[in-house]
Amino acid sequence: MPSISNPFADSTVHNDTLLHYLTLQGRLSNQEFGEAFQVIHDKRRRAAPPGSQAAPPKAADKRAAMRLYGQLGFGDYDAQHGLLRVHPPGVILLPAPTGFCGRRMLLTGARTRQLIEDISQQAAALDVEVEVSPQPNSNTHLLLPDRVVLTARGTAQTSYGLPKLKHLAAECRLQFCSDLVQPELMAFSTKLEAYGASLQPHNDELPDDWKQSWFNPQTLQWQEGIGDKSFSLVEFELTVYRRHCYLWQDNIPYAVDKSWGRYLVLSRAEAGAPKRVLLHSQSQELLAVPAATPLPELPARAATLLSGLAPEQCFIEYGGQIRRYNVYSAPGMYTLLYNKLPELLGQKIIEVQHLNCLPPSCYE
């Protein structure tokens, strides 16, 4: 069990507790993160009112939390080696709402109580607003840190308040990035066609004694069986922690990232044409991604950092089917998504007038 010293000593366990612990340690392995995650959950359940139903965390919750800590900019998650390394504290630019005169920046990286106090003091002196908000309710069980947004108002003559934010960052020793990193992340990410062309045949013997399942692009579900070796995505599973994905093409297996593999299969699902699965509402500024086909790492990080909020988990009815979706807040990003996603993922977004998001509790 991890050393539950300074960050966990308070009687009140708040949303930033796990990030404080990560900051103190510098990095956490899968096991260390999972143990700390469990300790905080246990403490919250003990402090919960009598009769409340707080379910114990699952292994999948811990893995999802580690990924989201990386995608929210708090650290770098190395899935291959099972490590989460904290980033230095910093601020990055957020897209500005239409008509807004000013600049908004998201606090990322390591966090301590003292840092938040220092930021609050400097913000008051510089006329910078500090907005602290929890992550969506559907993610409460993932113990994600609060979103902290710094806002400075101004006109073109005052560079829209950016000098105030830069001065605050210098005083609080925050790394300062005045560029929109979200489009850069999408530009830096590999493209689906290039990813498919880069795959190399897997020449070692496959673990045929492991459980096998294949991804059905029509239902977006995994089905037990070996799949079609002319073209299909197959997962070999020994345990919940030991899984390997392979893309079969012309009876040749290729080792593949699971997320990219699903989009490769979707790109040929409709008689060789793509099956479109991404929903977007321009009026709500929301992007809905089926939970069964999560975005690959860099596109997921770009989408998450559009708002600094983890995607909300909910159910949406579309095309006569009700599916679980990860819904990203994507303010002012319609043009970027419309232009980039076809090249990036082989997906043209489906524009809908309104996304009616129903909480998971309605179907669980």
XYZ file of C-alpha atoms in Angstrom:
364
model
C 0.000 0.000 0.000
C 1.327 3.497 -0.803
C 2.466 5.844 1.910
C -0.636 7.865 2.683
C 1.157 10.898 4.081
C 0.534 14.573 3.403
C -2.036 14.542 0.587
C -4.391 12.059 2.269
C -4.048 13.287 5.836
C -6.998 15.697 5.785
C -10.347 14.499 7.040
C -11.992 15.777 3.843
C -11.069 13.934 0.665
C -11.568 16.349 -2.236
C -11.260 16.012 -5.996
C -7.582 16.991 -6.171
C -6.355 14.481 -3.576
C -5.018 11.935 -6.045
C -3.319 14.645 -8.120
C -1.648 15.985 -4.963
C -0.308 12.495 -4.301
C 0.930 12.147 -7.889
C 2.615 15.550 -7.537
C 4.349 14.433 -4.337
C 5.589 11.170 -5.869
C 6.456 12.472 -9.336
C 5.316 9.285 -11.025
C 3.142 6.283 -10.235
C 3.079 2.776 -11.664
C -0.196 1.049 -12.505
C -0.066 -0.733 -9.162
C 0.802 2.374 -7.145
C -1.881 4.444 -8.835
C -4.429 1.658 -8.326
C -3.597 1.333 -4.630
C -3.897 5.081 -4.049
C -7.109 5.127 -6.078
C -8.523 2.354 -3.877
C -7.512 4.109 -0.631
C -9.324 7.301 -1.625
C -12.433 5.394 -2.697
C -12.472 3.505 0.605
C -12.163 6.742 2.560
C -14.990 8.338 0.593
C -17.276 5.377 1.187
C -16.586 5.474 4.932
C -17.408 9.188 4.982
C -20.560 8.791 2.879
C -23.976 9.257 4.553
C -25.679 6.064 5.790
C -27.667 4.365 3.067
C -25.726 5.858 0.165
C -24.684 3.366 -2.488
C -21.086 3.991 -3.471
C -19.905 1.039 -5.536
C -16.287 -0.083 -5.117
C -14.044 0.790 -8.075
C -13.355 -1.691 -10.850
C -10.014 -2.396 -12.493
C -11.350 -0.698 -15.631
C -12.043 2.470 -13.604
C -8.413 2.676 -12.523
C -7.157 2.258 -16.088
C -9.627 4.854 -17.372
C -8.554 7.310 -14.667
C -4.861 6.938 -15.569
C -5.614 7.592 -19.245
C -7.713 10.646 -18.433
C -5.053 12.100 -16.140
C -2.820 12.072 -19.206
C -5.456 13.387 -21.605
C -6.375 16.229 -19.224
C -2.756 17.386 -19.217
C -1.813 16.427 -15.657
C 0.780 13.891 -16.694
C 2.131 11.614 -19.377
C 0.588 8.141 -19.337
C 2.864 5.440 -20.725
C 0.485 2.524 -21.224
C 3.232 0.224 -22.497
C 5.273 0.520 -19.294
C 2.349 1.206 -16.966
C 3.598 4.581 -15.697
C 1.978 7.959 -15.119
C 4.527 10.789 -14.854
C 3.376 14.172 -13.601
C 3.914 17.225 -15.806
C 5.303 20.495 -14.429
C 2.518 22.944 -13.546
C 1.524 25.133 -16.457
C -1.269 26.903 -18.289
C -2.460 26.362 -21.866
C -4.782 28.469 -23.974
C -8.419 27.429 -24.324
C -10.596 28.311 -27.337
C -12.424 31.581 -26.666
C -16.227 31.652 -26.917
C -17.623 33.595 -29.858
C -17.671 37.312 -29.101
C -15.608 36.998 -25.924
C -13.023 39.761 -25.415
C -10.279 38.143 -23.431
C -8.280 34.973 -23.003
C -8.943 31.798 -21.010
C -6.226 29.400 -19.873
C -6.396 25.930 -18.343
C -4.223 24.932 -15.390
C -2.434 21.660 -16.107
C 0.300 19.525 -14.593
C 1.320 19.107 -10.968
C -0.859 20.722 -8.316
C -0.565 21.476 -4.609
C -2.733 23.404 -2.189
C -0.017 26.044 -1.919
C 0.036 26.501 -5.692
C -3.718 27.127 -5.769
C -3.360 29.666 -2.947
C -0.540 31.443 -4.795
C -2.578 31.558 -8.000
C -5.607 32.944 -6.159
C -3.534 35.714 -4.568
C -1.868 36.717 -7.828
C -5.171 36.549 -9.711
C -6.808 38.951 -7.264
C -3.952 41.424 -7.687
C -4.023 41.204 -11.500
C -7.810 41.204 -12.000
C -7.764 37.637 -13.313
C -10.785 35.433 -12.681
C -10.242 31.940 -11.267
C -12.974 29.419 -12.058
C -12.833 26.054 -10.268
C -15.360 23.458 -11.388
C -15.669 19.702 -10.867
C -15.534 17.222 -13.703
C -18.861 15.850 -15.064
C -20.930 13.863 -12.563
C -20.671 10.732 -14.702
C -16.918 10.731 -13.975
C -17.092 11.222 -10.201
C -15.958 7.643 -9.584
C -12.738 8.288 -11.552
C -11.402 10.792 -8.968
C -10.479 13.377 -11.586
C -9.120 16.759 -10.438
C -11.219 19.892 -10.638
C -10.912 22.024 -13.734
C -9.183 25.333 -12.989
C -9.583 28.049 -15.638
C -7.929 31.475 -15.481
C -9.688 34.268 -17.382
C -8.385 37.736 -18.226
C -10.550 40.213 -20.088
C -9.275 42.880 -22.435
C -9.375 44.434 -25.881
C -7.096 44.216 -28.887
C -5.169 47.192 -27.502
C -4.365 45.209 -24.338
C -3.694 41.917 -26.196
C -6.994 40.596 -24.838
C -5.616 40.333 -21.315
C -2.851 37.892 -22.234
C -0.076 39.934 -20.504
C -1.934 39.574 -17.192
C -1.988 35.807 -17.565
C 1.664 35.733 -18.577
C 2.608 37.802 -15.518
C 0.590 35.504 -13.239
C 2.302 32.456 -14.735
C 5.735 33.978 -14.136
C 4.938 34.856 -10.520
C 3.583 31.358 -9.810
C 6.306 29.564 -11.805
C 3.883 28.082 -14.288
C 4.915 27.000 -17.746
C 3.120 29.316 -20.169
C 1.789 28.308 -23.591
C -0.062 31.021 -25.500
C -0.717 28.832 -28.566
C -3.733 26.605 -29.065
C -2.215 23.154 -28.580
C -5.396 21.290 -29.537
C -5.062 21.735 -33.323
C -1.328 21.043 -32.995
C -2.028 17.708 -31.292
C -4.355 16.733 -34.123
C -1.775 17.803 -36.685
C 0.963 15.867 -34.875
C -1.105 12.685 -34.674
C -0.617 10.037 -37.312
C -3.388 9.733 -39.894
C -5.455 6.578 -40.324
C -4.197 5.792 -43.819
C -0.575 6.314 -42.781
C -1.073 4.220 -39.655
C -2.506 1.343 -41.679
C 0.361 1.530 -44.168
C 2.922 1.423 -41.340
C 1.741 -1.902 -39.907
C 4.196 -4.775 -40.041
C 3.280 -8.475 -40.262
C 3.422 -10.334 -36.951
C 5.776 -13.228 -37.593
C 5.669 -14.905 -34.171
C 3.198 -17.627 -33.331
C -0.132 -16.294 -32.089
C -1.393 -17.431 -28.656
C -4.208 -19.588 -30.022
C -4.943 -21.027 -26.573
C -6.040 -17.562 -25.373
C -9.642 -16.406 -25.562
C -10.354 -14.746 -28.917
C -12.988 -12.193 -29.902
C -13.471 -10.065 -33.003
C -14.809 -6.549 -33.443
C -18.103 -6.310 -35.322
C -18.206 -2.885 -37.012
C -21.958 -3.083 -37.571
C -22.862 -3.503 -33.900
C -19.653 -1.940 -32.475
C -19.402 -4.969 -30.207
C -16.826 -7.681 -29.618
C -18.032 -11.183 -30.458
C -16.457 -14.420 -29.349
C -14.628 -16.207 -32.128
C -11.604 -16.043 -34.413
C -13.020 -13.538 -36.907
C -12.586 -13.374 -40.674
C -8.899 -13.724 -41.511
C -9.362 -11.908 -44.807
C -10.043 -8.705 -42.852
C -10.993 -8.319 -39.194
C -9.767 -7.048 -35.842
C -9.193 -9.794 -33.266
C -8.263 -9.541 -29.601
C -6.426 -12.327 -27.780
C -7.048 -12.277 -24.016
C -5.281 -14.280 -21.325
C -6.277 -12.093 -18.366
C -7.881 -8.668 -17.995
C -4.342 -7.228 -17.925
C -2.890 -9.327 -20.770
C -4.529 -8.613 -24.080
C -3.143 -8.228 -27.598
C -4.894 -6.989 -30.737
C -4.169 -8.078 -34.287
C -5.587 -6.938 -37.592
C -6.065 -9.785 -40.034
C -5.536 -8.813 -43.680
C -5.397 -11.433 -46.414
C -4.703 -14.155 -43.809
C -1.746 -12.228 -42.371
C -1.895 -10.877 -38.788
C -0.591 -7.397 -37.958
C -0.038 -6.197 -34.394
C -2.202 -3.127 -33.954
C -3.257 -0.525 -31.392
C -6.793 -1.384 -30.330
C -8.216 2.115 -30.862
C -6.621 2.599 -34.275
C -7.589 -0.951 -35.217
C -11.271 -0.271 -34.655
C -11.177 2.793 -36.906
C -9.333 0.825 -39.587
C -12.147 -1.724 -39.545
C -14.800 1.012 -39.551
C -13.142 2.586 -42.601
C -14.133 -0.469 -44.692
C -17.321 -1.513 -42.914
C -19.915 -0.395 -45.486
C -19.033 -2.343 -48.640
C -15.536 -0.933 -48.504
C -16.728 2.536 -47.450
C -16.543 4.000 -43.928
C -19.204 3.444 -41.304
C -19.754 6.851 -39.698
C -20.134 6.820 -35.914
C -19.158 10.300 -34.629
C -22.057 12.630 -33.768
C -21.747 16.414 -33.493
C -24.180 19.138 -32.455
C -23.061 22.574 -33.573
C -25.746 24.301 -31.503
C -24.596 22.519 -28.318
C -20.909 22.429 -29.323
C -20.668 18.751 -28.398
C -18.842 15.836 -30.034
C -20.176 12.361 -29.195
C -17.868 9.366 -29.657
C -19.211 5.836 -29.086
C -17.652 4.358 -25.959
C -17.123 1.197 -28.013
C -14.841 3.103 -30.425
C -12.845 5.519 -28.238
C -10.553 8.022 -29.894
C -6.853 7.108 -30.190
C -4.579 8.800 -27.670
C -3.546 12.061 -29.365
C -6.975 12.858 -30.863
C -8.520 12.039 -27.464
C -6.115 14.405 -25.724
C -6.855 17.149 -28.248
C -10.615 16.717 -27.795
C -10.337 16.700 -23.990
C -8.194 19.837 -23.902
C -10.739 21.780 -25.959
C -12.515 22.414 -22.660
C -10.383 20.872 -19.903
C -13.307 18.600 -19.059
C -13.239 14.830 -19.310
C -15.845 13.486 -21.730
C -19.218 12.975 -20.121
C -20.418 9.380 -20.166
C -24.027 9.053 -21.235
C -26.451 7.185 -23.467
C -27.719 8.652 -26.742
C -30.376 7.353 -29.113
C -29.458 7.698 -32.766
C -30.607 5.759 -35.806
C -32.977 3.664 -33.723
C -30.192 2.450 -31.429
C -29.245 3.496 -27.906
C -25.510 3.446 -27.246
C -23.120 4.647 -24.592
C -21.096 7.643 -25.738
C -18.203 9.740 -24.521
C -19.365 13.317 -25.072
C -16.710 16.019 -25.424
C -17.337 19.727 -25.009
C -15.943 21.262 -28.212
C -16.535 25.036 -28.139
C -15.887 26.816 -31.422
C -14.260 23.765 -33.006
C -16.780 22.725 -35.679
C -14.563 23.738 -38.607
C -11.535 21.963 -37.139
C -13.477 18.756 -36.489
C -15.234 18.853 -39.863
C -11.967 19.308 -41.754
C -9.603 17.138 -39.704
C -11.518 14.024 -38.647
C -11.997 12.535 -42.157
C -8.223 12.534 -42.715
C -7.356 11.707 -39.121
C -9.787 8.832 -38.458
C -11.538 8.222 -41.757
C -14.655 9.672 -40.134
C -16.876 12.466 -41.392
C -18.897 13.775 -38.450
C -22.662 13.280 -38.456
C -24.259 16.638 -37.712
C -27.366 16.401 -35.523
C -29.555 19.207 -34.257
C -29.537 18.118 -30.627
C -27.789 15.450 -28.566
C -30.135 14.192 -25.860
C -27.707 12.775 -23.316
C -29.188 10.373 -20.787
C -27.113 9.444 -17.713
C -25.802 5.862 -17.394
C -28.104 5.334 -14.397
C -31.076 5.286 -16.796
C -29.830 2.039 -18.357
C -27.830 0.349 -15.621
